[in-house]
CSV table of C-alpha atoms in Angstrom, one decimal:
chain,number,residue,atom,x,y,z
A,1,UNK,CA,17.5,-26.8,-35.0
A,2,UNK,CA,15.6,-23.9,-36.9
A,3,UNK,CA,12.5,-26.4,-37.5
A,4,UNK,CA,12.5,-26.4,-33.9
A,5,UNK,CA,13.0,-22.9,-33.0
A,6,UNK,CA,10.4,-22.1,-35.6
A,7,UNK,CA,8.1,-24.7,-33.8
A,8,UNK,CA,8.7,-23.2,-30.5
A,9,UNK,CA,7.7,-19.9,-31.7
A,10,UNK,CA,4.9,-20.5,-33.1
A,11,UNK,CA,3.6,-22.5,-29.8
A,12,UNK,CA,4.6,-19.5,-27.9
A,13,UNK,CA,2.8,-17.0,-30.3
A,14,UNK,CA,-0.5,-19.4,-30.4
A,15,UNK,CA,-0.4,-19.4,-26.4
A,16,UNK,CA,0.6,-15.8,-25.9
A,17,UNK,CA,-2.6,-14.5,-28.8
A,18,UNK,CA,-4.7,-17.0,-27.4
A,19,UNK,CA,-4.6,-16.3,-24.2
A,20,UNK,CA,-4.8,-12.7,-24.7
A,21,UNK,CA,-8.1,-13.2,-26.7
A,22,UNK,CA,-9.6,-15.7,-24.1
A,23,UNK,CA,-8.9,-12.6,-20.9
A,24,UNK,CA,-10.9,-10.1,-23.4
A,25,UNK,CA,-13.7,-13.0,-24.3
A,26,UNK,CA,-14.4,-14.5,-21.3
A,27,UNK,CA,-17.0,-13.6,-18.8
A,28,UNK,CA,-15.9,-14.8,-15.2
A,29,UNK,CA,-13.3,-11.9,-14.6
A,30,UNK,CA,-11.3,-15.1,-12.4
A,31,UNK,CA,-11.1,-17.1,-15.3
A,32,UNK,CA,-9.7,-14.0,-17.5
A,33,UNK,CA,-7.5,-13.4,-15.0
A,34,UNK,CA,-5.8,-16.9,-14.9
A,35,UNK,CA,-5.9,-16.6,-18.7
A,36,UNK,CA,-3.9,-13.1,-18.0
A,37,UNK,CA,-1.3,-15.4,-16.6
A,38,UNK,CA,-1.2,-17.4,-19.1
A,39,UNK,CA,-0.6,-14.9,-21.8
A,40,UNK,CA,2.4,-13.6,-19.5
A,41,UNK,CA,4.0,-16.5,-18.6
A,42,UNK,CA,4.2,-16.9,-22.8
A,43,UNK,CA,5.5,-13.6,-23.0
A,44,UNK,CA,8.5,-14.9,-20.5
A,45,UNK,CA,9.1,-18.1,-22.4
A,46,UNK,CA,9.5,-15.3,-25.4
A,47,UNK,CA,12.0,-13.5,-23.6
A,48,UNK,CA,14.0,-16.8,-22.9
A,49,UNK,CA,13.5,-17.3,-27.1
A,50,UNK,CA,14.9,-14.1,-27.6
A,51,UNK,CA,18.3,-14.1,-25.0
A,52,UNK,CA,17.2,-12.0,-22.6
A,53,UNK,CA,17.2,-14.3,-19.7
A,54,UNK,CA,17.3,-11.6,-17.2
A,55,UNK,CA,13.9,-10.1,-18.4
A,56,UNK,CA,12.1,-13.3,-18.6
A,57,UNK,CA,12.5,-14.2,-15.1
A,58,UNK,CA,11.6,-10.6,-13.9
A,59,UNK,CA,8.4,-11.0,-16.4
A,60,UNK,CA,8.0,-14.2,-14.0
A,61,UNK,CA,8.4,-12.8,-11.1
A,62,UNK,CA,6.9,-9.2,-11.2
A,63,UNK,CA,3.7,-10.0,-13.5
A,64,UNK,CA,3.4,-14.2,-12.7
A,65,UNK,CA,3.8,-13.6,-9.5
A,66,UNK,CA,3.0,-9.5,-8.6
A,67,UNK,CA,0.7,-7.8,-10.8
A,68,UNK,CA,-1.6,-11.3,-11.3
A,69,UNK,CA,-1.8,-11.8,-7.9
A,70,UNK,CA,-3.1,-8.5,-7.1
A,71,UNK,CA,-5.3,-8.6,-9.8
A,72,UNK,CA,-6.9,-11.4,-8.0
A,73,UNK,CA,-6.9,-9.8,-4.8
A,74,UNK,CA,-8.8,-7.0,-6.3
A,75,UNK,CA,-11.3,-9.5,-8.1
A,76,UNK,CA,-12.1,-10.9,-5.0
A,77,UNK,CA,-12.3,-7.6,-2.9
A,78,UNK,CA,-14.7,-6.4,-4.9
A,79,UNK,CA,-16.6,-9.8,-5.5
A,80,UNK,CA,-17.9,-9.3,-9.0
A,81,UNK,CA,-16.7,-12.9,-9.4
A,82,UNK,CA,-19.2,-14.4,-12.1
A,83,UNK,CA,-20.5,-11.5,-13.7
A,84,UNK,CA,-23.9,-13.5,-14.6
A,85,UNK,CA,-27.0,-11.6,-16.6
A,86,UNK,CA,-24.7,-8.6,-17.0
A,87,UNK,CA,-23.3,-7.1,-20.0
A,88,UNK,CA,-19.5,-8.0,-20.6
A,89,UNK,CA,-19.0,-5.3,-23.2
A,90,UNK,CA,-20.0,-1.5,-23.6
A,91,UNK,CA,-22.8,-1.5,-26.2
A,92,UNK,CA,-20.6,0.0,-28.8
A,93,UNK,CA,-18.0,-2.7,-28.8
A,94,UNK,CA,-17.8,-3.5,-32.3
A,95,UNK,CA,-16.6,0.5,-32.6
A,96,UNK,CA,-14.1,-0.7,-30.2
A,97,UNK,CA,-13.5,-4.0,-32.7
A,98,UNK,CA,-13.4,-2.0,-35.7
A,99,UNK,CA,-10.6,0.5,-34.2
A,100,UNK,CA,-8.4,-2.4,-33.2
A,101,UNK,CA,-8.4,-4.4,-36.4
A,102,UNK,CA,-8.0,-0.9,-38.7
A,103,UNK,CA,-4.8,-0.3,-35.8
A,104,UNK,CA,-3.6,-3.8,-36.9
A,105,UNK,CA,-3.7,-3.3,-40.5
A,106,UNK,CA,-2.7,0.1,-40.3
A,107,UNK,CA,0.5,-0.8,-38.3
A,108,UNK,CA,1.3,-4.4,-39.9
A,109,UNK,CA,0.9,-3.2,-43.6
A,110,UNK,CA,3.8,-1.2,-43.7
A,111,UNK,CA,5.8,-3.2,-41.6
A,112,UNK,CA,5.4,-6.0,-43.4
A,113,UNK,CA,5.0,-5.0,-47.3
A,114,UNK,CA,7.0,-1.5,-47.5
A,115,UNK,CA,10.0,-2.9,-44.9
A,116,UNK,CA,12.7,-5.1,-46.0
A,117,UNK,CA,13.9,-6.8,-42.3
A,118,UNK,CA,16.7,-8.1,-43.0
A,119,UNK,CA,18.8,-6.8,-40.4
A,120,UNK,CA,22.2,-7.6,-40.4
A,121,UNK,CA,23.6,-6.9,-36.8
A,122,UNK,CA,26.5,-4.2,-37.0
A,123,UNK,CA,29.9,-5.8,-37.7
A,124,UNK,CA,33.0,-5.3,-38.2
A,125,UNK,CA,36.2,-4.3,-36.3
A,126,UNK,CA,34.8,-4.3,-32.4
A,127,UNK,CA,37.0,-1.6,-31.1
A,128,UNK,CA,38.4,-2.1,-27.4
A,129,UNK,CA,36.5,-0.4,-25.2
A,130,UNK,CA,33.2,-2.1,-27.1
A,131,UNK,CA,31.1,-4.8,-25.6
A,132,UNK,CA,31.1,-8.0,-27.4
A,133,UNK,CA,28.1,-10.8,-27.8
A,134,UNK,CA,25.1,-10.9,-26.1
A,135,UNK,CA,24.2,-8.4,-23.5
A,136,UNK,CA,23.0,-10.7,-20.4
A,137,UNK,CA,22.1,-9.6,-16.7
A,138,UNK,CA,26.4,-8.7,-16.2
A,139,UNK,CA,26.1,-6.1,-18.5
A,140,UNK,CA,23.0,-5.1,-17.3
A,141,UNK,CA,23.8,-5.0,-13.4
A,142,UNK,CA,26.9,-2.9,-14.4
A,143,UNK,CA,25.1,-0.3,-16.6
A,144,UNK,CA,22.2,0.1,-13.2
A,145,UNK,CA,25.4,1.4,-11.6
A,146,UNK,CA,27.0,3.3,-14.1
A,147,UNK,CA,25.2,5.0,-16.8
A,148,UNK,CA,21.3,4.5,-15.7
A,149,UNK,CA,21.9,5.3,-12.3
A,150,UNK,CA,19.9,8.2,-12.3
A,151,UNK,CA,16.6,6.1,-14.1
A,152,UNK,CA,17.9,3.5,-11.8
A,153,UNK,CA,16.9,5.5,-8.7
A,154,UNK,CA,13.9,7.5,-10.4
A,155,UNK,CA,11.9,4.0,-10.8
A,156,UNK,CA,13.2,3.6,-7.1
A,157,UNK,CA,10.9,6.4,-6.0
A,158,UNK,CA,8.5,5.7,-8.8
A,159,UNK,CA,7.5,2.6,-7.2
A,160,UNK,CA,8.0,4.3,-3.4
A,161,UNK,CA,5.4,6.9,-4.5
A,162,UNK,CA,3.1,4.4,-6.0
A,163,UNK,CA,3.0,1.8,-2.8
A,164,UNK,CA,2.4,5.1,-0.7
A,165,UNK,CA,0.0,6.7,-3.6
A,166,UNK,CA,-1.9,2.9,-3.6
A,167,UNK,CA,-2.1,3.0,0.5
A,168,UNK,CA,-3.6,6.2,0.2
A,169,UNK,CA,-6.5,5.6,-2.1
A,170,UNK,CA,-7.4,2.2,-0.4
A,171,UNK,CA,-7.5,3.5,3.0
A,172,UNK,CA,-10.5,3.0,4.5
A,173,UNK,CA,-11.0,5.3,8.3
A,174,UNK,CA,-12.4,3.2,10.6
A,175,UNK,CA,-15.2,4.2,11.7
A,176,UNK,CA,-16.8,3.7,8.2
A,177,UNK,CA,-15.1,0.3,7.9
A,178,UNK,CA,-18.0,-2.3,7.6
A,179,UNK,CA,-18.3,-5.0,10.4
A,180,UNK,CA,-16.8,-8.0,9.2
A,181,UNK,CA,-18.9,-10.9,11.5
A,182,UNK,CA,-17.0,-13.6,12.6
A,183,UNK,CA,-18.3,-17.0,12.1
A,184,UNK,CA,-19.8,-17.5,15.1
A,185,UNK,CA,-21.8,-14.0,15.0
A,186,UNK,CA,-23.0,-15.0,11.4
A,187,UNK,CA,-24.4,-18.1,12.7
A,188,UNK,CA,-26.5,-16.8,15.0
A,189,UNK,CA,-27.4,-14.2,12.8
A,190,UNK,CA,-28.9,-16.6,10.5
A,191,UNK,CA,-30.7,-19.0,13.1
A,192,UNK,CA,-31.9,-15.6,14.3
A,193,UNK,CA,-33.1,-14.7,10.7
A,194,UNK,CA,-34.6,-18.4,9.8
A,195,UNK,CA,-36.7,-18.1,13.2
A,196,UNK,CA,-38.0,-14.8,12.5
A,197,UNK,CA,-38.9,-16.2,9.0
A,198,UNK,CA,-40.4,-19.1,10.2
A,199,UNK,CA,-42.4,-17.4,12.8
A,200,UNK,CA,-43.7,-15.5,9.7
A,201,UNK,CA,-44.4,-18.3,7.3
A,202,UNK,CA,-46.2,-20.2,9.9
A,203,UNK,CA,-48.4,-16.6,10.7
A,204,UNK,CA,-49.5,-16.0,7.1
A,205,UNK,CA,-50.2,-19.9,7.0
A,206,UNK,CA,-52.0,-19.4,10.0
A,207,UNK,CA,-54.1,-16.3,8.6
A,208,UNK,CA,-54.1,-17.0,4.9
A,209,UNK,CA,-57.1,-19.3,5.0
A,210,UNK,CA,-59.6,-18.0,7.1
A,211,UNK,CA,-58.8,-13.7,7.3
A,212,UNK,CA,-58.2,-12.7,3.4
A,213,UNK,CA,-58.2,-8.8,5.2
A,214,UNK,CA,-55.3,-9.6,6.6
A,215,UNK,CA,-53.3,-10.7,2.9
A,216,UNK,CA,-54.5,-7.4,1.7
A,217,UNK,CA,-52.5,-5.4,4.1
B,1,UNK,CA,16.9,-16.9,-33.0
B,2,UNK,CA,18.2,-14.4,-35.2
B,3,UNK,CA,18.4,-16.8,-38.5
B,4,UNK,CA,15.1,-19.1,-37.7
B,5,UNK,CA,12.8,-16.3,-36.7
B,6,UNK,CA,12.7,-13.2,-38.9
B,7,UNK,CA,11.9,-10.2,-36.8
B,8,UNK,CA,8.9,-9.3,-38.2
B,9,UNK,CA,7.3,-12.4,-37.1
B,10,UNK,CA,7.8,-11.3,-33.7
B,11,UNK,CA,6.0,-8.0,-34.6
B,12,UNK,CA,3.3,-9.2,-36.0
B,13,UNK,CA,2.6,-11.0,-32.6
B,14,UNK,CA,3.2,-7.9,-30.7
B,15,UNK,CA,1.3,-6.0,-33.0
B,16,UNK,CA,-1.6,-8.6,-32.7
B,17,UNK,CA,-1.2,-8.5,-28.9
B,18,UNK,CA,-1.3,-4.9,-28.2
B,19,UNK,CA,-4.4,-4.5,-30.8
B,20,UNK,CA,-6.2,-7.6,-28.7
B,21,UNK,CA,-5.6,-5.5,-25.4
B,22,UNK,CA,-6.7,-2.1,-27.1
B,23,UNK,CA,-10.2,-4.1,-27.9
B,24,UNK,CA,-10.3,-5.3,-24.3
B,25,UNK,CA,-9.4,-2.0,-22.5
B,26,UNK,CA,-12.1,0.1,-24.9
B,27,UNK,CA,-14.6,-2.8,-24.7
B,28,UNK,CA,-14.8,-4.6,-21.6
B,29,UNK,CA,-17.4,-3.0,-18.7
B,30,UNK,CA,-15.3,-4.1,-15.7
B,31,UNK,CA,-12.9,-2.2,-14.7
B,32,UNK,CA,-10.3,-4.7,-14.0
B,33,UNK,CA,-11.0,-6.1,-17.3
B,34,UNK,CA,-9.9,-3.1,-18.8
B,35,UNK,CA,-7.0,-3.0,-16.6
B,36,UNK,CA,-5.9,-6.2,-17.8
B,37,UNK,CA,-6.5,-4.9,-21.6
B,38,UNK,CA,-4.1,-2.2,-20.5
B,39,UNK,CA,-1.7,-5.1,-19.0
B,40,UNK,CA,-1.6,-6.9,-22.4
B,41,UNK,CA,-0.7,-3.7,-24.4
B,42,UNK,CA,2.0,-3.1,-22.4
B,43,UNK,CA,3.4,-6.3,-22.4
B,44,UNK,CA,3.2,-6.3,-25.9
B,45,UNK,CA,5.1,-3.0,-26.3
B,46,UNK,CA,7.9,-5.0,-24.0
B,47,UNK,CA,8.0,-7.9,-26.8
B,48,UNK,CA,9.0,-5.0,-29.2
B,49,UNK,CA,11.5,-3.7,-27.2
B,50,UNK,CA,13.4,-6.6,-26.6
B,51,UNK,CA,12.7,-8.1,-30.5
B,52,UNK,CA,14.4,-4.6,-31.7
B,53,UNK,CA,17.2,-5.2,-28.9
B,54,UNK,CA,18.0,-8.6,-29.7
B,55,UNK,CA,17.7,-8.1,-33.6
B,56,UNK,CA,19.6,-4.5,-34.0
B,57,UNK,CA,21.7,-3.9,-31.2
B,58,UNK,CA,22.5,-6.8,-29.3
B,59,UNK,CA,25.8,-5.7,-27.4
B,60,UNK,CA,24.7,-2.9,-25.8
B,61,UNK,CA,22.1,-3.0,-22.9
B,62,UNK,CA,19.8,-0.2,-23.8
B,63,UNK,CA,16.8,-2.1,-25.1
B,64,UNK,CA,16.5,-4.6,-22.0
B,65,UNK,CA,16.8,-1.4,-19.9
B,66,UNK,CA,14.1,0.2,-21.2
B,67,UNK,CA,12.0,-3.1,-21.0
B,68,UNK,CA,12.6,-2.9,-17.6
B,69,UNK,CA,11.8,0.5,-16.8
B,70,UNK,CA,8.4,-0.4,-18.8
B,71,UNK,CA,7.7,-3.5,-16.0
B,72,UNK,CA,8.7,-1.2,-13.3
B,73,UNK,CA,5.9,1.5,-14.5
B,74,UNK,CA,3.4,-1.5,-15.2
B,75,UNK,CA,3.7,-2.5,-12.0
B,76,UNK,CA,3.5,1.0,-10.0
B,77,UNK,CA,0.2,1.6,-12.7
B,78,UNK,CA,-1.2,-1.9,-11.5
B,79,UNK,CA,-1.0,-0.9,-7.7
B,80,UNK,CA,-2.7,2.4,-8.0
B,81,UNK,CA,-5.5,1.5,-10.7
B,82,UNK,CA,-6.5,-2.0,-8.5
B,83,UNK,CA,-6.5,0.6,-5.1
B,84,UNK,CA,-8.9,3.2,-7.4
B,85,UNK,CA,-11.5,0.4,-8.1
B,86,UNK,CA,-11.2,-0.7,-4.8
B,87,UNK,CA,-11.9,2.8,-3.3
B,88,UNK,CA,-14.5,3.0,-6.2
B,89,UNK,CA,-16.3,0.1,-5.0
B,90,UNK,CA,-16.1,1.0,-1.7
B,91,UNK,CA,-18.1,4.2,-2.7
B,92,UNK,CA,-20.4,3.1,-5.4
B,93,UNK,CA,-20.8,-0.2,-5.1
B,94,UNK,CA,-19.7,-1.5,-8.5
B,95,UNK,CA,-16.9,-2.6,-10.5
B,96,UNK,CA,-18.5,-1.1,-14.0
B,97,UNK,CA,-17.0,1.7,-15.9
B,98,UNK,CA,-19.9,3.3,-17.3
B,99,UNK,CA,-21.8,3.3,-13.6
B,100,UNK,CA,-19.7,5.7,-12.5
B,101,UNK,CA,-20.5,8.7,-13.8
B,102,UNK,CA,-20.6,11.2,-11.4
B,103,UNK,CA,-18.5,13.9,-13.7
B,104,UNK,CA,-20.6,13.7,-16.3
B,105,UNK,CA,-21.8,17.1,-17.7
């Protein structure tokens, strides 16, 4: 049962890093994006490792299915899809590389060589009043309405002033608003367009032989 | 959990996570590449949040709250950085951090 718990985490850890290096590596901004999702849908599965049921499926369901999707939505607004012949990093990333890896060892030396883990949850007599086992979504539900009610209701209007805030900043007025052609209008925009160029080829075919004035101007 | 997986496995990974996110949101050009650098470093702060919860204090609920209040801020900072680039786009025409410029001295 360990083995496999052990197993398990280390398939989640490979996915989750993996992942995360593949959204920073890659070049199409969609395929880093679907990698995004994969590196949170490991996350979840960690949650699930680690009890908290109630957080993995919010990790699902807010970041799977919220923030990832409007990631995508903002890829494809601003249609930067491929990213080809353009630089993916700054030109000082290896400044950016070198601060990251000195963060790692910085932070995981300590924790791992001056730290002795071995935690041993509190004990003991469990007086009355005190919760006992695991802390699932019960517990949770009941403390949103008792003793975080007031953070409760502050991420409430966080998240009011943020949809509003969002609305704002994306508004377009419309009388700058682009026309968006429909299909039909495009069409004969571009049998209008291929005419006009192949009114023009067949002039400069026409007058490339015999008038070489006429190439100059 | 508690006896298979010592806790500072799961750091490392979070550690290893956030620092993978920090490259991408100081590295990347695109802005919502570095968004997503910024989505991995939170997420990786929530992995140590819920490690420390599940390892230290597992009866009481603090930890998982706090994890949540992260997603709910990660969320709200998701909506109003994709509406900026949009609105940036809209106005400049690209989706790279170092083109826009315009408050440089």
């Amino acid at each position: 049962m360990e083995l496999l718990i052990q197993i398990i985490f280390f398939l989640l850890a490979a996915l989750i890093l993996g992942a995360g290096v593949m959204v920073v590596a890659v070049r199409n901004i969609i395929h880093s994006a679907l990698w995004l999702i994969g590196s949170f849908f490991g996350v979840g599965a960690l949650y699930l490792l680690l009890e908290a049921e109630f957080l993995a499926v919010v990790q699902v369901l807010v970041y799977v299915g919220a923030v990832s999707i409007l990631i995508l939505f903002a890829i494809m607004l601003t249609r930067d899809v491929s990213g080809q012949g353009e630089r993916l990093l700054f030109q000082r990333w290896w400044l950016a590389l070198l601060v990251a890896i000195t963060l790692f060892a910085a932070v995981i030396t300590p924790t791992l060589l001056a730290q002795s883990w071995n935690v041993v949850p509190p004990t003991g007599p469990i007086e009355p009043g005190q919760p006992t086992g695991i802390a699932g979504a019960l517990e949770l539900g009941r403390g949103f309405v008792h003793e975080f009610l007031l953070h409760f209701e502050i991420a409430g209007v966080l998240l009011l002033v943020a949809l509003i805030g969002a609305i704002v900043i994306a508004f377009e007025e419309r009388n700058r608003r682009r026309k968006v052609l429909t299909l039909a209008e495009e069409h004969e925009l571009r049998k209008r367009r291929e005419q006009t160029s192949d009114a023009n080829a067949s002039e400069s075919a026409l007058s490339a032989p015999g008038h070489p004035i006429s190439q100059s101007e | 959990m508690i006896n298979a997986v010592p806790l500072e496995w799961v750091l490392t990974v979070s550690a290893a996570l956030f620092c993978i996110g920090l490259f991408g949101a100081l590295s990347r050009r695109n802005m919502v590449g570095i968004l997503m650098g910024v989505e991995l470093m939170l997420n990786s702060v929530n992995i140590n949040l819920v490690a420390f919860w599940r390892y230290l204090e597992p009866r009481f609920i603090t930890g998982q709250t706090f994890a949540l209040f992260v997603i709910t801020v990660a969320a709200a900072e998701a909506a109003v950085g994709l509406a900026m680039i949009i609105a940036i786009y809209r106005n400049w025409a690209t989706v790279n951090a170092d083109d826009v410029d315009s408050m440089k001295g």
